[in-house]
XYZ file of C-alpha atoms in Angstrom:
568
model
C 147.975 123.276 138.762
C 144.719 121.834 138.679
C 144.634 117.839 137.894
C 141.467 115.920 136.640
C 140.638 112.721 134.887
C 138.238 114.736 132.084
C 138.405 118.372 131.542
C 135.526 119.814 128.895
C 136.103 122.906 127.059
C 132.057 124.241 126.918
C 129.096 123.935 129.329
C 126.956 123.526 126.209
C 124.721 120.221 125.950
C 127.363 118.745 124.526
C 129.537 119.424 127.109
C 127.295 118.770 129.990
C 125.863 114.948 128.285
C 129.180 114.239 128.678
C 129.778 115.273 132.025
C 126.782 113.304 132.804
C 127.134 109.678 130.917
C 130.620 110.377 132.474
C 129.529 110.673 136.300
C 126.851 107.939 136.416
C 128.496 104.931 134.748
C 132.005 106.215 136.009
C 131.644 107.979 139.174
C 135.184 107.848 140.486
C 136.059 110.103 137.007
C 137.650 113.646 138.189
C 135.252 115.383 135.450
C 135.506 118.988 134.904
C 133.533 121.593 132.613
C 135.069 125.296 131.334
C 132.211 127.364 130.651
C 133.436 130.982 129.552
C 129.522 132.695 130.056
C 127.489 132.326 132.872
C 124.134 130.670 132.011
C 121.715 131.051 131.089
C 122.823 132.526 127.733
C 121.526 133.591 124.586
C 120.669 130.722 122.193
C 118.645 130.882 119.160
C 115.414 128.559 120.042
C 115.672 125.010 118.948
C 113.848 121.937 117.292
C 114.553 119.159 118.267
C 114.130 115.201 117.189
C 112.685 112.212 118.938
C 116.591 110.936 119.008
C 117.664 112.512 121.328
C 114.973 111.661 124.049
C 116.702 108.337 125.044
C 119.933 110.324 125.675
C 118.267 112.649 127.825
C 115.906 109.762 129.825
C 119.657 107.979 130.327
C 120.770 111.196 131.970
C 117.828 111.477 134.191
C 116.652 114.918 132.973
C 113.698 114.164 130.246
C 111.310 115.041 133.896
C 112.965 118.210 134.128
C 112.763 118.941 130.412
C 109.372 118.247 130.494
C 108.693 120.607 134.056
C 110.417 123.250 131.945
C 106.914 123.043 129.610
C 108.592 123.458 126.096
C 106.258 122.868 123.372
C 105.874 119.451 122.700
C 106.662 118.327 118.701
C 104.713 116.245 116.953
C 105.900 117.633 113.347
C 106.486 119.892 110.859
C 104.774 121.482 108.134
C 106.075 122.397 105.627
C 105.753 125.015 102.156
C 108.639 122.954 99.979
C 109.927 121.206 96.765
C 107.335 121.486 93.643
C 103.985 122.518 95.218
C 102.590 125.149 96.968
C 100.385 122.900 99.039
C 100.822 122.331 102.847
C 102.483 118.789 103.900
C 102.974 117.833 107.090
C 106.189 115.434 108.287
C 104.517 113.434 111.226
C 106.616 112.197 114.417
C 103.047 110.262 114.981
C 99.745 110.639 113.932
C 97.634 113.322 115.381
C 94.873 111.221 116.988
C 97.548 109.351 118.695
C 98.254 112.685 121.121
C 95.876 112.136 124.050
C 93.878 115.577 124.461
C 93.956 114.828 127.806
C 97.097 114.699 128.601
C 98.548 116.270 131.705
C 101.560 118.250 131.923
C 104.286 117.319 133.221
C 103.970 114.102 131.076
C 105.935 110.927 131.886
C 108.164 109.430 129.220
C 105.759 106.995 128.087
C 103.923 105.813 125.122
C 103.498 108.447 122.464
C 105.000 110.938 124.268
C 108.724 108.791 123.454
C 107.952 109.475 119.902
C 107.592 113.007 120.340
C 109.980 116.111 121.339
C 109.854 118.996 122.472
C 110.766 122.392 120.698
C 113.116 124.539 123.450
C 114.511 128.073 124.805
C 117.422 127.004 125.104
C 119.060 129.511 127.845
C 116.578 127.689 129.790
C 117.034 124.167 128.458
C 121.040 124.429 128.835
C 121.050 125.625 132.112
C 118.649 122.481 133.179
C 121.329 120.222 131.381
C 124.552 121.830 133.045
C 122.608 121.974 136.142
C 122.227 118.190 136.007
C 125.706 117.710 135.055
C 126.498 119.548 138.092
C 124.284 117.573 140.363
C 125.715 114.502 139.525
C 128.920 115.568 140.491
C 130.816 117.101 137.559
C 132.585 120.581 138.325
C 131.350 122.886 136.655
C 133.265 126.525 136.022
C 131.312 129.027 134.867
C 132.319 132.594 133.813
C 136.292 130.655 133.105
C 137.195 130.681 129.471
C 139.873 128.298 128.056
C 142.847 131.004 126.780
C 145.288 128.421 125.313
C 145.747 124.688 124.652
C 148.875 123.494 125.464
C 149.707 120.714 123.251
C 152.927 118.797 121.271
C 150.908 118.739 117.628
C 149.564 115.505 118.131
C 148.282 115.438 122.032
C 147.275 118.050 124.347
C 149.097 118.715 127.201
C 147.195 121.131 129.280
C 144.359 123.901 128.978
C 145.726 127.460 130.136
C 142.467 129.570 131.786
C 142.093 133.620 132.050
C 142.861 133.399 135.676
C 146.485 132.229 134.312
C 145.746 128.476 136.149
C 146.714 125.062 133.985
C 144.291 122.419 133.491
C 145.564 119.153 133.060
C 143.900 115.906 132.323
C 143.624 112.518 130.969
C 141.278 113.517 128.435
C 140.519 116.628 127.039
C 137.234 117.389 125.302
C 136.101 119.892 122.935
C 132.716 121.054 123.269
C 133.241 124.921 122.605
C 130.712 124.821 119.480
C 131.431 127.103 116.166
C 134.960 128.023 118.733
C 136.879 124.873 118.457
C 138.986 126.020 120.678
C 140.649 122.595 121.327
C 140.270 122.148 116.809
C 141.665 124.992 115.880
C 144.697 124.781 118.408
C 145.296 121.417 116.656
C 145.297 122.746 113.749
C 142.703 120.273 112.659
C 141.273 120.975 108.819
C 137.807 120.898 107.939
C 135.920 119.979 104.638
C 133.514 122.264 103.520
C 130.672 121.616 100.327
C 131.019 123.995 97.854
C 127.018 124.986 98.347
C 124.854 125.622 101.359
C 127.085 128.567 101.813
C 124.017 129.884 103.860
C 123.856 132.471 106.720
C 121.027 132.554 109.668
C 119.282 135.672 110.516
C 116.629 135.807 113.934
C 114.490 137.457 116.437
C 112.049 136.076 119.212
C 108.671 137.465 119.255
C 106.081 137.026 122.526
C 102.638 136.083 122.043
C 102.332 135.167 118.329
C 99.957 132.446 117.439
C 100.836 128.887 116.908
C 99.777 127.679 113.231
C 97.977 124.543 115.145
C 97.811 123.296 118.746
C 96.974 120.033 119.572
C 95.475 118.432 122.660
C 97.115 120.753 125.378
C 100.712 121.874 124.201
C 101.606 119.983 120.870
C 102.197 122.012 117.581
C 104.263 121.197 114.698
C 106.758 123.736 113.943
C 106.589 125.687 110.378
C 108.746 125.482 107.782
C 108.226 127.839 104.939
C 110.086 128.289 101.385
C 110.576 131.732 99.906
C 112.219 132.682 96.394
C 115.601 132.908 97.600
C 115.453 131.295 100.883
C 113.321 129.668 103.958
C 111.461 130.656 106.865
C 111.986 128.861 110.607
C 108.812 129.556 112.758
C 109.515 127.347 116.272
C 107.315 128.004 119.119
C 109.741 127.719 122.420
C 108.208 128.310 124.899
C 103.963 128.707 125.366
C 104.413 132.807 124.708
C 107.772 132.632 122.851
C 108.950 131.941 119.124
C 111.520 131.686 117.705
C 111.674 132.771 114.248
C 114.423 132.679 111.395
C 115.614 133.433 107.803
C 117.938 131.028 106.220
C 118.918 132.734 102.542
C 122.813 132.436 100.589
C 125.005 134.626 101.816
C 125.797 135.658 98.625
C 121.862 136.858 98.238
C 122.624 138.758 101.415
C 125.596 140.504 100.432
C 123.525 141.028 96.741
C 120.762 142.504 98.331
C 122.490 145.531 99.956
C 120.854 145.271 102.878
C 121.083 145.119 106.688
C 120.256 141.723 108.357
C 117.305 143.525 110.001
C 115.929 145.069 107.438
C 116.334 142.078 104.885
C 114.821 139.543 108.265
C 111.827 141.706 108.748
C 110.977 142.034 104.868
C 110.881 138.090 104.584
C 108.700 137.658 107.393
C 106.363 139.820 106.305
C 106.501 138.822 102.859
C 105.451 135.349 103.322
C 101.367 135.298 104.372
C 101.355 131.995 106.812
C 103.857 133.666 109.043
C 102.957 137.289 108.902
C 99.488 136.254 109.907
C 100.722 134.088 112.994
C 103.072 137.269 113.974
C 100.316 139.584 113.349
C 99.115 140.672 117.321
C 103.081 139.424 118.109
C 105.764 141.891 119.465
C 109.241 141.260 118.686
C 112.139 141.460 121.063
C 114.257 143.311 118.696
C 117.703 141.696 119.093
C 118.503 140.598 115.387
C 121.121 137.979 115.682
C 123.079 136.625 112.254
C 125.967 133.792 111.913
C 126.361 131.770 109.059
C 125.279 128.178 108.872
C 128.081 126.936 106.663
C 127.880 123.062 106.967
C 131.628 121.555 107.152
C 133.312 118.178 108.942
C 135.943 118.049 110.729
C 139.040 115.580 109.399
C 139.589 114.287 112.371
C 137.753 114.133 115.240
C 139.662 112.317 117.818
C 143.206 111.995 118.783
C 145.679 110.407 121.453
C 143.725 111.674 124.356
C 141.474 114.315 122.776
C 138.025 114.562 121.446
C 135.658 117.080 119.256
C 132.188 116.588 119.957
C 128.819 118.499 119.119
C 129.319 121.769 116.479
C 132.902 122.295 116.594
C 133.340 118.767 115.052
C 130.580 119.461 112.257
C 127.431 121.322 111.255
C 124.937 120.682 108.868
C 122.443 122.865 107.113
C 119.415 123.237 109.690
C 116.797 122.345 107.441
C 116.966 119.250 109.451
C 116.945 120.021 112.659
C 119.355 117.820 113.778
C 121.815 120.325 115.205
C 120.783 119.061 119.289
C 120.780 115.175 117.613
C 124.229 115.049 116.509
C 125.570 117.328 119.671
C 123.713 114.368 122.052
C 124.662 111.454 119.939
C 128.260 112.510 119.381
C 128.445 113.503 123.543
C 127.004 109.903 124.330
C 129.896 108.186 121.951
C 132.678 109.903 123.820
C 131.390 109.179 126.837
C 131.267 105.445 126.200
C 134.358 105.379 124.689
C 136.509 107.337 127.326
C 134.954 104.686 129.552
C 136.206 101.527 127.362
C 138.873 102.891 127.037
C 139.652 103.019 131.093
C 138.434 99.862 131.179
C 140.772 98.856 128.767
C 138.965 95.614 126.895
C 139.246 96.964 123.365
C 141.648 97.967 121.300
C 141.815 101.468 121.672
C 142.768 102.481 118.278
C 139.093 100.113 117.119
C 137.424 102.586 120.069
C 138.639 105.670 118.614
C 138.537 104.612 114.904
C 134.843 103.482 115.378
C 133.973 107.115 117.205
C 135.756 108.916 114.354
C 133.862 106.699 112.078
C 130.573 107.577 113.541
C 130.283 111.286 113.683
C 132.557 111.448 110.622
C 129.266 109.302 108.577
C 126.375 111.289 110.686
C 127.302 114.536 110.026
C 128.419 114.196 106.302
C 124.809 112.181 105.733
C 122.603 115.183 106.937
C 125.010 117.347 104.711
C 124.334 115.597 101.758
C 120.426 115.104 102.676
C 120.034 118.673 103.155
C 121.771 118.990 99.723
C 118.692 116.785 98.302
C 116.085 118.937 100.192
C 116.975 121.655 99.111
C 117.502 120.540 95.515
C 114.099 118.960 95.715
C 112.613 122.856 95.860
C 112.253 124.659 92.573
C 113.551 127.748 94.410
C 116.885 126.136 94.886
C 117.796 125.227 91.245
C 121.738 126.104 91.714
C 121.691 123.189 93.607
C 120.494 120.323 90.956
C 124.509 119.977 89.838
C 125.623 119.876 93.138
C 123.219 116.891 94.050
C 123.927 115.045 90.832
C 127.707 115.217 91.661
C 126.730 113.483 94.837
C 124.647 110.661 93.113
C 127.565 110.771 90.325
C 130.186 109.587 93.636
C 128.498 106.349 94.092
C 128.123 105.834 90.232
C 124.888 107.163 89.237
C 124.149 110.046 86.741
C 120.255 111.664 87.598
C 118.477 114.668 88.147
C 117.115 115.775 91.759
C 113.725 113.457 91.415
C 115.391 110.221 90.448
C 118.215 110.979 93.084
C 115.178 111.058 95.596
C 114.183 107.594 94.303
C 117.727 106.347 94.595
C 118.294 107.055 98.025
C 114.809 106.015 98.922
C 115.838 102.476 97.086
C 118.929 102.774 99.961
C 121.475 104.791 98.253
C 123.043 105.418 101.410
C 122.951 103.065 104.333
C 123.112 104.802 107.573
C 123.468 102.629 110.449
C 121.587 104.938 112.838
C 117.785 103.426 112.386
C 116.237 99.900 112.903
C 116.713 99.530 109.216
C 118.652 100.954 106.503
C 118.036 105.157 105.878
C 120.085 108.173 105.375
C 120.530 110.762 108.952
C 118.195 109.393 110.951
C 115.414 108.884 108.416
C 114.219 105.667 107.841
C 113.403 104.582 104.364
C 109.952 104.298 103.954
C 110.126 108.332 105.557
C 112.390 109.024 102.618
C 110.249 106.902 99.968
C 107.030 109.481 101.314
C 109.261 112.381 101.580
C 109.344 111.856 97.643
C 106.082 110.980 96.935
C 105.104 114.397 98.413
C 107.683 116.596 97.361
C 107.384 115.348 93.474
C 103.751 114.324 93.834
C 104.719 111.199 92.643
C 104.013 107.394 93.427
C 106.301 105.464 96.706
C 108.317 103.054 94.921
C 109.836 100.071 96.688
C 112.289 97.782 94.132
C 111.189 94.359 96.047
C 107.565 94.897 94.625
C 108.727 93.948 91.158
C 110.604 90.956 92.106
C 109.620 87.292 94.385
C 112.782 85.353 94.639
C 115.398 86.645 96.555
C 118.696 84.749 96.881
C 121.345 86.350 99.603
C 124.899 86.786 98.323
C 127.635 87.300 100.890
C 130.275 85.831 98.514
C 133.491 88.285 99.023
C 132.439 89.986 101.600
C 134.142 89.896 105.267
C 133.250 90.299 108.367
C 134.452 93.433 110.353
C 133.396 94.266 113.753
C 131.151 97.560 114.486
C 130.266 99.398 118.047
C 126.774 99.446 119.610
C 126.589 101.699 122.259
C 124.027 100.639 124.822
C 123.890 100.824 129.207
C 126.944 102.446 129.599
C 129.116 99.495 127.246
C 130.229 99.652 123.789
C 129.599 95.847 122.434
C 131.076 94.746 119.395
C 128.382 93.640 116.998
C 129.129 92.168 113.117
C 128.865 93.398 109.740
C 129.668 92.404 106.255
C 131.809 95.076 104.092
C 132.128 94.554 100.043
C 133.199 97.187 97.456
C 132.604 100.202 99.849
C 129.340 98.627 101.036
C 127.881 98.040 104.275
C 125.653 95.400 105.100
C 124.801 95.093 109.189
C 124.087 92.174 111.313
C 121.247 93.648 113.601
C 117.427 95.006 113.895
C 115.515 94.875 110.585
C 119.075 93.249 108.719
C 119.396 90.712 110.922
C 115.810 89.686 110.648
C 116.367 90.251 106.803
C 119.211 87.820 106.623
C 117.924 85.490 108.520
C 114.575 84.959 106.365
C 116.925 84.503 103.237
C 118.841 81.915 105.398
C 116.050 79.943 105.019
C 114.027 80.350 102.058
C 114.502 82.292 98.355
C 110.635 82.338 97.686
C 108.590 85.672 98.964
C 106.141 83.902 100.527
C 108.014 81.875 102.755
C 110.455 84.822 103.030
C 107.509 86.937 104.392
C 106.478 84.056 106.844
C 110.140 83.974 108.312
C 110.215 87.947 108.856
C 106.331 87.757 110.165
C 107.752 85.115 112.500
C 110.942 86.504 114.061
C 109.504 90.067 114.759
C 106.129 88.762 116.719
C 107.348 90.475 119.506
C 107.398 93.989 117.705
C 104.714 93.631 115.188
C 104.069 95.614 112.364
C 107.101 97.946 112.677
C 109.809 94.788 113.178
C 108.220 93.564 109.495
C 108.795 97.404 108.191
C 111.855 97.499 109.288
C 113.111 94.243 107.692
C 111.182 94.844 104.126
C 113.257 98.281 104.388
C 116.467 96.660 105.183
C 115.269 93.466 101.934
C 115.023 97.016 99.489
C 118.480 98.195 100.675
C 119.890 94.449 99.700
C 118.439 94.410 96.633
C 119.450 97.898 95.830
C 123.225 96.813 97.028
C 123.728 93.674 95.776
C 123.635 91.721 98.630
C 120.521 89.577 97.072
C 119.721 88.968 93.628
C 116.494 89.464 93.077
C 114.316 87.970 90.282
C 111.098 87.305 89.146
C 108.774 83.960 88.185
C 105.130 83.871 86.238
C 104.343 81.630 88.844
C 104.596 83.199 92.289
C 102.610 85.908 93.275
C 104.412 89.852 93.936
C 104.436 91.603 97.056
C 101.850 94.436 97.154
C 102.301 97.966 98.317
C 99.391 97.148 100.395
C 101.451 94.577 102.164
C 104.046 96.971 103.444
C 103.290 98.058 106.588
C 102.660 102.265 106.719
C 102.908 105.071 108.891
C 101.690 108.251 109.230
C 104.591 110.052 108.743
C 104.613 112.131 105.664
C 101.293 113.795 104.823
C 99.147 116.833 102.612
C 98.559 119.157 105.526
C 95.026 118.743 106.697
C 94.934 121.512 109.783
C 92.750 124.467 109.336
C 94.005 127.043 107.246
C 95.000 130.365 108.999
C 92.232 132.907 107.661
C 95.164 135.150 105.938
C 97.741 132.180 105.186
């Protein structure tokens, strides 16, 4: 019998973020990993976002990322939606990358704002290895065989070597397994579209579409008839490179993932000239990238965390972000809940809560990327239905203006935006993908009067240093309105004034400290009010408009400006 305080099913980032939020803010935790491979392993090569940078800085590993010399990210480009012109999707803006920068970096000015793009047999093993170091036990080459449990709780893991695991808490980090899920018995929801499958090889020494200052590049995302392209440099002689396509176009075509992977590559010019001088490895791997949820994602002393609690499509690349997030929640709230100062139904109820919202956001955003490409038209009713949910009946373009007026609050950015984008990112994302005009709502309007009549006030979990603090925000008819960041600066202007330019004065006031990106931040959260009733908004002869000129910009979205490839 083996006894511990934490036992992990998967060595996986997931599994080792864990292990490592675990050890340093709890360090008398028993914590214990199951790994059933030894690493490193095979991985498909990853994107990643600038998220997940403060989770691994927290952890102490961002310097050994870094030594590791992935790639760094500053974007994407991509071939998408109406056009067949280049656009770029900016972390920053190219002249901010310092040429001169020297590798390894430190985790510093732009470089926080940037990612990195990874092997990841080699970035896994650096993240178990630091789980490890900090004192987690890790078991490699030991696979979980059964989960012994009474249908609600678990009661013990049974390993090959016959041996039974028991702990406290037991977590599920065994990816598309769900070992410790599907023991439970616990259902999933699945959309009825983005029934996609994955199909990819590395290749060694193929060019990189752009390199900037010594080891940035933006990855490459390319749209074909019936599908997309991945093109991810991961290490600086490796790249990975993918085709995402229905599976029902698969099974159509009548052909063999290898020969259908090899045809698309070579069909579309930008890659097959940045593969042209390349060799491939030749080990075609395929799974299908089915994005589903999980029903529930934490029970009596159990949790599902990273890919076996939900995947979305990755058009996003957000498969690393939610797997870190989701690993950083359960860490912080197996620690409140040892430390027993909050309710521990509120602790589990506000985990659920979270990955239950960030996963099913990216699966309906990818829904509205992919139904803003004319290549993807099977998708238009599917995206209306999702507008048609919260009461609205549009095609794909006005659903893009929608949800860049706030049609979804996600509580993951400064301000109000939907899986980690922020809203002004979404407002561009449109602009470029319909060649249209941004559109913000509070440009029409310059009195804004706050209504919080009927709403109450419900607590909500910030996880920050190791604590989960209890923050406010207002619920009415389904919505959400917070209490912090770019809100909070929000509310507080409309406290105080109902006339623009005073309003404007008040937000230019409280966010001093942060400048121009405090200000964004609070006209983004303002345009979520409007759009949610949480301000009526009107308009007078006699007082001047806000411009679009007045909204603070960045560089994020973008027509493609890098020199074309001579055969792209």
């Amino acid at each position: 019998m083996n006894t511990c305080d934490v036992a992990i099913i998967g060595g996986g980032p997931s599994g080792s973020t864990v292990a490592s939020i675990l050890r340093i803010y709890a360090p008398d935790l028993k914590v214990q990993i199951f790994e059933r491979e030894r690493f490193p392993r095979d991985h498909v090569g990853e994107s990643l976002l600038p998220t997940i940078n403060r989770v691994l800085a927290e952890i102490g590993v961002w310097d050994k990322i870094e030594a590791a010399n992935f790639p760094i990210k500053i974007g994407a480009t991509y071939r998408w939606g109406t056009s067949e012109d280049l656009w770029d999707f900016n972390l920053l803006a190219t002249e901010e990358v310092d040429p001169n920068s020297p590798r390894p970096g430190e985790y510093k000015s732009w470089r926080q704002r940037s990612t990195f793009q990874v092997d990841r047999p080699v970035y896994d093993k650096i993240l178990l290895e630091n789980a490890a170091g900090l004192g987690a036990e890790v078991h490699e080459e030991t696979a979980v065989r059964k989960v012994l449990n009474d249908g609600k709780s678990v009661t013990g893991l049974t390993l090959d070597s016959g041996e039974t695991v028991t702990a406290k808490y037991y977590i599920d980090c065994s990816g598309n397994a769900g070992i410790l899920r599907r023991a439970l018995d616990v259902q999933c929801d699945e959309p009825p579209s983005l029934r996609n499958i994955a199909i990819w090889d590395h290749w060694n020494n193929a060019e990189w579409a752009v390199t900037i200052g010594i080891a940035a590049t933006r990855i490459q995302i390319m749209s074909l008839g019936y599908g997309w392209l991945w093109f991810i440099p991961i290490s600086p002689t490796r790249t990975s490179i993918g085709l995402v396509c229905p599976g029902e176009y698969y099974k159509a075509s009548g052909k063999r993932p290898e020969e259908l992977y090899l045809e698309a590559v070579r069909s579309q010019p930008r890659i097959a000239a940045l593969v042209a001088k390349a060799s491939r490895e030749g080990k075609v791997s395929t799974t299908r990238d089915w994005s589903f949820v999980s029903q529930q994602m934490a029970g009596p002393n159990w949790f599902l965390v990273g890919e076996c609690a939900g995947f979305a499509d990755p058009i996003l690349s957000a498969g690393l972000t939610l797997a870190h997030i989701g690993a950083k929640e359960c860490a912080y709230t197996i620690m409140e809940l040892e430390r027993g100062e909050h309710d521990p139904e509120w602790l589990r109820g506000e985990f659920q809560a979270r990955q239950a919202q960030r996963i099913e956001q990216h699966i309906k955003f990818a829904n509205f990327w992919y139904a803003a490409n004319r290549h993807f038209s099977e998708l238009v009713d599917y995206t209306a239905e999702i507008a048609k949910e919260a009461g609205y009946d549009m095609d794909p373009q006005a659903a893009w203006q929608w949800i860049g007026s706030g049609g979804f609050v996600s509580l993951e950015t400064a301000g109000p935006g939907l899986a980690g984008h922020s809203l002004e990112q979404i407002k561009n994302l449109a602009t470029v993908m319909f060649k249209g005009e941004s559109k913000w709502a509070i440009t029409k309007y310059n009195m804004f009067d706050l209504k919080l009549t009927g709403a109450e006030v419900a607590d909500y979990a910030l996880y920050a240093d190791g604590r989960i603090q209890k923050t406010k925000v207002y619920k009415r008819k389904g919505k959400i309105l917070p209490v912090y960041g770019g809100f909070r600066v929000a509310i507080e202007a409309l406290r105080r004034e109902k006339k623009l330019g005073p309003i404007m004065r008040n937000i230019e006031s409280l966010t001093q400290k942060v400048g121009r990106t405090g200000v964004l931040a609070a006209l983004e959260a303002l345009e979520n009010m409007v759009h949610d009733g949480w301000v009526d908004a009107s308009y007078r002869k006699d007082k001047p408009l806000l411009s679009l000129s007045d909204i603070p910009r960045t560089p994020n979205v973008d027509w493609n400006r890098d020199p074309e490839l001579a055969h792209s």
